[in-house]
């Protein structure tokens, strides 16, 4: 129902343009096929040559005189989360043509979480550079960004922010849920939960094989509030997506209608010239961060939104974000924090239902990609109705937001914990450190019967940060040592400079910065040290005095470089990647950071 409203409103907008405005849009010398000409020293010849080649595609002069709308084709045979991209492109093209534009799709890098070695985060910046440069290099008056799987939405937003061509995001949408013996299943919260049961011997080989075929039953992104769903909701709150676009399931017909509406809107957006920089302001990032807190969203989103904001010279202020967290409740009852799935959120009203509850905390005058303000969009949205997925502000799921920002002698710059997905009794905990020096060390020793570990200990993983791994993999969800899992231990405090999948849960401290590979204090922790986690006080400390830490720091040696570290993209990455609080972007891609969000 909501999608019909979007389409009607969008096409009406374009029809409201005067014929003079349309004519101006189509004849402007810097528009359409005249944009971004190849350099031959003779612009008329460049255009002549371009038209000669594009006519080989069968276009008429009339088609080539239209506003050109680029469409990122992020389909890949390796990316099931983008399985529906071809049909979305067809629907976007339909919308563009209904609105009088010429749609032109072009390929970009596509990243799937399980098909990106060593980790998709390592490649996010490469995808953002690809998107930025292809948007800049090719003639297009606006671009439809089709993303979905975790890193693709931030990468496309980063690229679009830097290119600053009018842009609009369309996500592939979440999967529908699977089922196993009468139980609903969702990737990948249930992948981890059931794998943990298998490790503990509660599920046998035949059953886990059966489950494996039921966890991802359709096209689309993980259907819990993982990173993909989080980034979709945050992008809608940011204003870069049409209202209602975040939660529509990938296989629902409304997803195609949203794609058509997005294509139509892109044509008007091109004529209006509303650029990403006009939409993604510090106040818009505040709205997006409020959404992150209210949905109990993925911790990865902090890194991604810092990277997107950084491309616009905006620094995400983590202390201010933590203050936001104390006043922004968790409203959405979705796994891994709660019990529902994304198609339930869609039926409950989608992101609009969340934004409506958050309204007193939002900057309602932010312009969004449909040309209206966030407040105007909420005022014109369908009325609320009774449902149990999005709680009211007065009756939240948790009083405080899902993510807390920690500091202490173990994390002088920052660390974070997703408190809404943690075991409450472990949020205040002191324990003995059991240290793993690397991912390889973890894999080799964590399941050994002679590992000296108890359920009260704290597992520490070093050298898994942005430079250390490299690429800051989602290895912060350290497995419970098998001998403890067999005893029924489900959760322990775990600390690392790595990330964690947004679909995971547990009492897990992440993004410790500075990371251990560059000599951060995490590198100085040894087996048997005691660590104190004080979530209420926002502290994470190793209980050592400064003199001992200084002694260990002087003795510390950086890990030996690996032979492959000295060439190609890997060298660029290692030379340029920043720490988590700066978004793990490459410093040279950012302008000076001269604004802050949240600004209060
Ligand atoms: Fe693509 Fe989860 S693997 S969204």
XYZ file of C-alpha atoms and ligand atoms in Angstrom:
604
model
C 0.000 0.000 0.000
C 2.741 2.388 1.018
C 4.686 1.690 -2.176
C 1.733 2.837 -4.285
C 1.737 6.109 -2.384
C 5.412 6.579 -3.173
C 4.957 5.927 -6.879
C 1.992 8.232 -7.223
C 3.756 11.030 -5.399
C 6.969 10.610 -7.377
C 5.457 10.612 -10.828
C 3.210 13.500 -9.880
C 6.309 15.485 -8.870
C 7.839 15.087 -12.318
C 4.606 15.907 -14.081
C 4.486 19.116 -12.071
C 7.681 20.322 -13.776
C 6.959 22.878 -16.479
C 7.789 22.020 -20.069
C 10.374 24.821 -19.961
C 12.077 23.168 -16.999
C 12.044 19.831 -18.802
C 13.449 21.399 -21.970
C 16.177 23.154 -19.992
C 17.059 19.905 -18.312
C 17.430 18.202 -21.669
C 19.409 20.880 -23.551
C 21.807 22.055 -20.863
C 25.304 21.710 -22.305
C 26.550 20.039 -19.158
C 23.822 17.410 -19.028
C 23.109 14.014 -20.483
C 25.560 12.622 -22.982
C 27.431 15.956 -22.956
C 28.705 15.330 -19.441
C 32.171 14.062 -18.619
C 33.465 14.029 -22.192
C 36.546 12.011 -23.029
C 39.539 14.325 -23.503
C 40.605 14.724 -27.117
C 41.162 18.490 -27.009
C 38.032 19.021 -29.133
C 34.752 18.759 -27.207
C 32.572 18.702 -30.322
C 34.584 15.772 -31.660
C 34.403 14.029 -28.269
C 30.607 14.240 -28.361
C 30.515 13.186 -32.024
C 32.620 10.124 -31.264
C 30.662 9.255 -28.126
C 27.381 9.372 -30.005
C 28.814 7.269 -32.818
C 29.668 4.505 -30.362
C 26.552 4.710 -28.202
C 24.439 4.519 -31.363
C 25.881 1.059 -31.847
C 23.673 0.172 -28.865
C 20.656 1.090 -30.996
C 19.678 4.374 -29.324
C 17.876 7.122 -31.272
C 18.826 10.818 -31.144
C 15.654 11.405 -29.117
C 16.769 8.855 -26.503
C 20.254 10.332 -26.381
C 18.872 13.836 -25.772
C 17.154 12.725 -22.545
C 18.474 13.076 -19.000
C 20.786 10.114 -18.467
C 20.260 8.056 -15.321
C 23.100 5.708 -14.439
C 22.227 2.507 -12.583
C 24.896 0.584 -10.696
C 24.700 -3.070 -11.622
C 25.974 -4.874 -8.552
C 24.801 -8.308 -9.686
C 27.384 -11.043 -9.276
C 27.179 -14.795 -9.541
C 28.938 -14.851 -6.161
C 26.399 -12.589 -4.459
C 23.081 -14.230 -3.551
C 22.069 -11.095 -1.629
C 21.990 -9.374 -5.041
C 20.261 -12.219 -6.930
C 17.322 -9.922 -7.711
C 19.414 -7.051 -9.077
C 18.606 -7.827 -12.748
C 14.845 -7.548 -12.168
C 15.346 -4.450 -10.005
C 17.294 -2.864 -12.861
C 14.430 -3.605 -15.240
C 11.986 -1.931 -12.846
C 14.281 1.068 -12.325
C 14.601 1.426 -16.097
C 10.814 1.343 -16.415
C 10.551 4.150 -13.882
C 13.233 6.221 -15.591
C 11.545 5.889 -18.982
C 8.076 6.605 -17.571
C 9.556 9.855 -16.285
C 11.223 10.736 -19.604
C 14.830 9.788 -18.912
C 17.321 7.403 -20.474
C 18.470 4.623 -18.124
C 21.996 3.246 -18.555
C 23.259 0.489 -16.299
C 26.932 -0.003 -15.606
C 28.834 -2.609 -13.574
C 30.583 -2.007 -10.299
C 32.334 -4.302 -7.869
C 29.917 -6.516 -5.927
C 30.793 -7.812 -2.454
C 29.200 -10.700 -0.610
C 30.197 -11.384 2.977
C 31.034 -15.040 2.467
C 32.858 -14.571 -0.832
C 35.367 -11.860 0.017
C 38.790 -13.029 1.132
C 40.193 -12.115 3.574
C 37.098 -10.119 4.497
C 34.636 -7.844 2.729
C 35.710 -4.868 4.832
C 39.126 -5.090 3.194
C 37.415 -4.461 -0.166
C 34.759 -1.884 0.835
C 37.005 1.081 0.079
C 37.970 -0.420 -3.276
C 34.279 -0.695 -4.183
C 33.731 2.895 -3.073
C 36.569 4.101 -5.297
C 35.161 2.075 -8.201
C 31.690 3.575 -7.698
C 32.995 7.133 -7.325
C 35.219 7.012 -10.370
C 32.658 5.309 -12.626
C 29.994 7.837 -11.621
C 32.460 10.617 -12.319
C 33.887 9.170 -15.530
C 30.659 8.327 -17.356
C 27.876 10.679 -18.461
C 24.965 10.596 -16.038
C 22.741 13.304 -14.575
C 21.783 11.168 -11.601
C 22.590 7.691 -10.444
C 20.511 4.926 -8.896
C 22.689 3.046 -6.433
C 21.610 -0.578 -6.044
C 23.163 -2.109 -2.961
C 22.186 -4.618 -0.350
C 24.813 -6.913 1.124
C 26.653 -5.422 4.080
C 29.510 -3.476 2.526
C 27.791 -2.498 -0.700
C 25.463 0.168 0.709
C 28.205 2.063 2.584
C 30.611 1.670 -0.346
C 28.065 3.125 -2.785
C 27.162 5.961 -0.390
C 30.849 6.756 0.105
C 31.441 6.829 -3.634
C 28.318 8.895 -4.310
C 29.229 11.340 -1.541
C 32.633 11.920 -3.087
C 31.332 12.121 -6.668
C 28.464 14.371 -5.496
C 26.291 13.594 -8.503
C 22.550 13.439 -7.614
C 22.081 9.918 -6.265
C 19.346 7.747 -4.821
C 19.745 4.419 -3.027
C 17.716 1.300 -3.704
C 18.402 -1.807 -1.637
C 17.819 -5.352 -2.777
C 15.722 -5.974 0.343
C 15.790 -8.670 3.015
C 15.215 -12.388 2.450
C 12.056 -14.059 3.659
C 12.562 -16.448 6.571
C 13.281 -20.168 6.347
C 11.999 -22.927 8.613
C 13.403 -26.043 10.262
C 11.162 -28.509 12.097
C 8.553 -25.856 12.721
C 10.998 -23.167 13.824
C 11.517 -19.956 11.813
C 15.118 -19.448 10.758
C 17.001 -16.362 9.702
C 20.507 -15.715 8.400
C 22.682 -15.281 10.080
C 21.663 -15.052 13.724
C 20.349 -18.600 13.542
C 23.423 -19.712 11.531
C 25.564 -18.783 14.540
C 23.128 -20.015 17.186
C 22.685 -23.405 15.573
C 26.370 -23.778 14.715
C 27.098 -23.165 18.421
C 24.636 -25.981 19.231
C 26.431 -28.241 16.761
C 29.800 -27.409 18.366
C 28.328 -28.217 21.756
C 27.102 -31.594 20.478
C 23.405 -30.696 20.805
C 22.829 -31.111 17.031
C 24.259 -33.891 14.903
C 25.893 -33.789 11.467
C 22.720 -34.756 9.572
C 20.618 -32.068 11.226
C 23.154 -29.264 10.749
C 23.403 -30.241 7.058
C 19.632 -30.016 6.770
C 19.633 -26.627 8.502
C 22.338 -25.395 6.148
C 19.908 -25.632 3.223
C 17.184 -23.653 5.026
C 18.970 -20.620 6.464
C 18.970 -18.524 3.286
C 15.816 -19.481 1.379
C 15.423 -16.601 -1.091
C 17.125 -13.736 -2.872
C 17.930 -10.780 -0.653
C 19.953 -9.761 2.345
C 20.086 -11.306 5.827
C 16.607 -10.961 7.283
C 17.582 -10.108 10.855
C 18.786 -6.696 12.023
C 22.284 -7.382 10.754
C 24.485 -4.898 8.965
C 22.535 -4.972 5.701
C 19.179 -4.293 7.376
C 20.798 -1.724 9.662
C 22.371 0.164 6.773
C 19.085 0.063 4.850
C 17.156 1.596 7.775
C 19.907 4.147 8.424
C 20.005 5.127 4.749
C 16.258 5.778 4.815
C 16.680 7.904 7.972
C 19.608 9.671 6.329
C 17.287 10.692 3.521
C 19.066 8.922 0.653
C 16.270 6.409 -0.019
C 12.576 6.855 -0.809
C 10.330 6.532 2.272
C 9.334 2.943 2.911
C 12.211 1.479 0.913
C 14.311 -0.155 3.625
C 12.269 -3.135 4.769
C 10.389 -4.416 1.708
C 11.373 -8.070 1.232
C 13.493 -8.792 -1.823
C 10.881 -11.091 -3.357
C 7.834 -8.885 -2.657
C 6.171 -7.109 -5.598
C 6.435 -3.849 -3.629
C 10.218 -4.148 -4.006
C 9.792 -3.814 -7.775
C 7.358 -0.938 -7.359
C 9.898 0.784 -5.097
C 12.511 0.235 -7.827
C 10.224 1.780 -10.443
C 9.533 4.754 -8.168
C 13.260 5.144 -7.518
C 13.986 5.273 -11.231
C 11.251 7.842 -11.817
C 12.438 9.954 -8.919
C 16.028 9.864 -10.220
C 14.921 11.759 -13.330
C 13.387 14.557 -11.271
C 16.343 14.520 -8.909
C 18.632 15.113 -11.879
C 16.606 18.113 -12.985
C 16.483 19.538 -9.460
C 20.183 18.955 -8.934
C 19.794 17.801 -5.319
C 23.220 16.350 -4.572
C 24.276 13.912 -1.827
C 26.048 16.764 -0.054
C 22.740 18.626 0.295
C 21.048 15.584 1.805
C 23.804 14.065 3.946
C 24.299 16.931 6.396
C 25.415 16.664 10.051
C 21.745 16.818 11.111
C 20.856 14.028 8.687
C 23.643 11.880 10.142
C 22.169 12.526 13.593
C 18.859 11.147 12.355
C 20.648 8.131 10.958
C 22.480 7.522 14.254
C 19.190 7.762 16.155
C 17.843 5.085 13.865
C 20.884 2.885 14.538
C 20.250 3.109 18.274
C 16.502 2.582 18.045
C 16.788 -0.551 15.929
C 19.503 -2.101 18.133
C 21.445 -2.181 14.893
C 24.760 -3.635 13.862
C 27.944 -2.307 15.428
C 29.461 -2.323 11.937
C 27.228 0.580 11.030
C 29.243 2.890 13.291
C 32.315 2.245 11.165
C 30.406 2.599 7.902
C 28.534 5.773 8.782
C 31.798 7.352 9.996
C 33.286 6.527 6.598
C 30.333 7.988 4.655
C 30.307 11.133 6.807
C 34.081 11.423 6.493
C 33.755 11.709 2.717
C 31.776 14.909 3.321
C 34.166 16.378 5.885
C 31.906 15.354 8.783
C 33.335 13.602 11.844
C 31.121 11.261 13.842
C 31.588 12.296 17.473
C 31.433 9.042 19.440
C 31.033 10.740 22.815
C 28.026 12.647 21.548
C 26.755 9.404 19.987
C 27.021 7.728 23.389
C 24.980 10.574 24.916
C 22.403 9.965 22.183
C 22.432 6.323 23.220
C 21.420 7.175 26.771
C 18.313 9.001 25.547
C 17.356 6.891 22.515
C 15.583 3.649 23.438
C 15.636 0.407 21.459
C 12.208 0.212 19.861
C 12.471 -2.614 17.358
C 11.935 -6.209 18.442
C 14.070 -7.956 15.823
C 16.723 -10.638 16.031
C 19.474 -10.695 17.211
C 18.287 -8.287 19.939
C 14.646 -9.408 19.915
C 12.478 -12.040 18.267
C 11.100 -10.899 14.878
C 12.491 -10.701 11.336
C 12.621 -8.038 8.634
C 9.452 -9.153 6.852
C 7.667 -8.608 10.182
C 9.079 -5.084 10.325
C 7.844 -4.522 6.773
C 4.326 -5.619 7.726
C 4.516 -3.416 10.827
C 5.120 -0.288 8.758
C 8.858 -0.431 8.056
C 11.276 2.341 8.920
C 8.443 4.876 8.874
C 6.942 3.275 11.994
C 10.299 3.681 13.770
C 10.857 7.251 12.603
C 7.363 8.191 13.739
C 8.162 7.060 17.293
C 11.510 8.848 17.195
C 9.983 12.060 15.872
C 10.620 14.192 19.010
C 14.342 13.376 18.742
C 14.771 13.904 14.982
C 15.827 16.835 12.842
C 12.622 16.999 10.831
C 13.730 19.786 8.489
C 16.371 17.647 6.750
C 15.788 17.456 2.993
C 15.448 13.919 1.691
C 15.962 12.441 -1.723
C 12.290 12.839 -2.690
C 12.674 16.602 -2.355
C 10.606 16.823 0.809
C 11.764 17.092 4.376
C 11.793 14.162 6.751
C 8.998 15.837 8.699
C 6.864 16.251 5.571
C 7.400 12.598 4.701
C 6.298 11.497 8.163
C 3.276 13.802 8.086
C 2.118 12.289 4.791
C 2.803 8.664 5.765
C 0.010 6.146 6.271
C -1.404 6.249 9.834
C -0.058 3.860 12.486
C -1.873 0.656 13.407
C -1.549 -1.861 16.248
C 1.464 -4.195 15.883
C 4.092 -5.694 18.183
C 7.336 -5.238 16.220
C 7.995 -1.509 16.692
C 7.455 -0.521 20.296
C 6.236 2.906 21.312
C 8.671 5.440 22.707
C 6.871 5.170 26.041
C 7.163 1.379 26.129
C 10.534 0.521 24.555
C 12.277 -2.813 24.319
C 15.286 -1.326 26.147
C 15.425 2.083 27.804
C 18.858 2.857 26.351
C 20.131 2.481 22.809
C 21.751 -0.713 21.659
C 25.372 0.436 21.463
C 27.596 1.877 24.205
C 30.942 3.572 23.569
C 33.718 2.545 25.953
C 37.066 4.091 26.796
C 39.793 3.139 29.244
C 43.450 2.182 29.431
C 42.715 -0.734 27.098
C 40.978 1.481 24.512
C 42.231 5.081 24.769
C 40.491 6.096 21.522
C 37.371 3.946 21.767
C 35.769 0.545 21.858
C 32.111 -0.375 21.586
C 29.758 -2.979 22.969
C 26.294 -3.893 21.724
C 24.712 -3.961 25.141
C 21.269 -4.871 23.824
C 22.674 -8.174 22.511
C 24.779 -8.929 25.624
C 24.081 -11.047 28.696
C 22.993 -8.440 31.297
C 25.017 -10.052 34.100
C 28.219 -9.775 32.033
C 27.919 -6.063 31.294
C 29.739 -5.408 34.592
C 32.438 -8.065 34.818
C 36.031 -8.539 35.898
C 37.865 -11.620 34.701
C 41.188 -13.220 33.898
C 42.471 -12.687 30.336
C 42.924 -15.664 28.035
C 44.870 -14.209 25.117
C 45.052 -15.273 21.481
C 47.771 -13.467 19.545
C 46.142 -13.731 16.122
C 43.319 -15.346 14.174
C 45.632 -18.254 13.382
C 46.442 -18.708 17.056
C 42.732 -18.608 17.891
C 41.901 -21.261 15.282
C 44.725 -23.472 16.497
C 44.083 -23.369 20.270
C 40.520 -22.376 21.123
C 39.165 -25.924 21.073
C 42.103 -27.658 22.712
C 41.187 -29.666 25.779
C 44.270 -28.345 27.617
C 43.314 -24.672 27.106
C 43.390 -23.030 30.537
C 39.999 -21.298 30.495
C 36.854 -21.010 32.630
C 33.479 -19.435 31.934
C 34.411 -16.422 34.088
C 37.514 -15.627 32.016
C 37.672 -12.970 29.321
C 38.772 -14.059 25.842
C 41.117 -11.573 24.153
C 41.966 -11.583 20.447
C 44.885 -9.446 19.230
C 45.968 -8.385 15.740
C 42.552 -8.597 14.098
C 42.041 -4.863 13.496
C 42.096 -2.753 10.313
C 45.817 -3.274 9.641
C 46.340 -6.362 11.745
C 44.215 -8.972 9.994
C 44.153 -6.992 7.655
C 40.683 -5.607 7.027
C 39.173 -5.825 10.518
C 37.255 -9.073 9.925
C 34.092 -10.087 11.764
C 36.042 -12.312 14.097
C 35.157 -10.463 17.301
C 32.515 -13.127 17.942
C 35.160 -15.506 19.279
C 33.788 -19.029 19.595
C 33.127 -20.308 23.089
C 35.918 -22.862 23.693
C 34.476 -26.259 22.870
C 35.069 -27.723 26.301
C 33.031 -24.873 27.856
C 30.351 -25.062 25.145
C 29.865 -28.725 26.009
C 29.262 -27.664 29.623
C 26.465 -25.375 28.432
C 28.341 -22.042 28.454
C 26.558 -19.776 25.968
C 28.284 -16.429 26.500
C 31.546 -14.986 27.806
C 33.088 -11.513 27.701
C 35.213 -11.303 24.588
C 37.453 -8.381 23.554
C 39.193 -7.609 20.270
C 40.098 -4.933 17.763
C 37.994 -6.802 15.201
C 34.363 -6.295 14.190
C 31.384 -8.580 14.704
C 28.613 -9.503 12.326
C 25.489 -7.507 12.990
C 23.649 -10.804 13.154
C 25.721 -12.027 16.112
C 25.031 -11.650 19.809
C 26.966 -11.873 23.059
C 28.923 -9.796 25.587
C 31.490 -8.680 23.077
C 33.747 -5.626 23.146
C 34.786 -4.616 19.647
C 36.709 -2.040 17.617
C 39.335 -1.515 20.342
C 41.406 1.440 19.175
C 44.267 1.962 18.649
C 44.483 -1.596 17.388
C 47.105 -4.019 18.629
C 48.988 -4.265 15.311
C 50.096 -0.625 15.666
C 50.965 -0.989 19.342
C 47.630 -0.183 20.998
C 47.305 -1.319 24.625
C 45.413 -4.455 23.567
C 48.780 -5.719 22.265
C 50.198 -5.505 25.794
C 47.672 -7.816 27.481
C 49.000 -11.210 28.622
C 47.432 -14.400 29.869
C 46.407 -14.036 33.479
C 46.041 -10.214 33.492
C 42.728 -9.070 34.876
C 40.374 -6.965 32.781
C 37.431 -4.958 34.065
C 34.406 -4.261 31.845
C 32.227 -1.493 33.284
C 29.527 -0.843 30.691
C 27.513 1.453 32.937
C 30.625 3.568 33.542
C 31.621 3.228 29.864
C 35.067 1.835 30.787
C 37.246 -1.042 29.646
C 40.523 -1.376 31.582
C 43.279 -3.872 32.099
C 44.116 -3.824 35.793
C 47.780 -2.925 35.405
C 49.475 0.256 36.560
C 50.950 2.750 34.127
C 54.525 1.741 34.929
C 53.869 -1.888 33.937
C 52.064 -0.833 30.776
C 54.993 1.449 29.877
C 57.476 -1.369 30.483
C 55.506 -3.693 28.204
C 55.089 -0.969 25.591
C 58.851 -0.479 25.357
C 59.316 -4.222 24.879
C 56.583 -4.519 22.224
C 57.596 -5.251 18.612
C 55.309 -4.766 15.613
C 54.306 -7.944 13.753
C 56.643 -8.812 10.879
C 55.287 -7.669 7.497
C 54.162 -10.494 5.232
C 55.628 -10.813 1.705
C 52.272 -9.943 0.136
C 52.060 -6.695 2.125
C 54.332 -4.801 -0.240
C 52.423 -4.639 -3.510
C 49.116 -3.769 -5.113
C 45.881 -2.995 -3.328
C 47.139 -4.634 -0.141
C 49.982 -2.113 0.101
C 47.591 0.753 -0.591
C 45.272 -0.598 2.124
C 47.970 -1.070 4.745
C 49.534 2.327 4.012
C 46.247 4.219 4.073
C 43.566 2.571 6.216
C 42.487 4.539 9.269
C 41.332 3.262 12.653
C 37.758 2.190 13.389
C 36.577 5.479 14.882
C 37.439 7.173 11.573
C 35.535 4.601 9.536
C 38.484 2.503 8.305
C 38.495 4.679 5.188
C 41.629 5.673 3.340
C 42.731 9.045 4.653
C 43.498 10.378 1.174
C 39.857 9.954 0.088
C 38.562 12.421 2.672
C 38.463 16.201 2.742
C 39.459 17.927 6.005
C 36.988 17.035 8.772
C 35.472 20.415 9.595
C 31.991 19.480 10.874
C 30.703 17.127 13.551
C 27.736 14.838 13.958
C 26.036 14.571 16.362
C 26.532 18.303 16.787
C 24.994 18.461 20.262
Fe 24.666 -10.444 2.400
Fe 24.114 -11.064 5.050
S 25.483 -12.048 3.650
S 23.441 -9.391 3.838
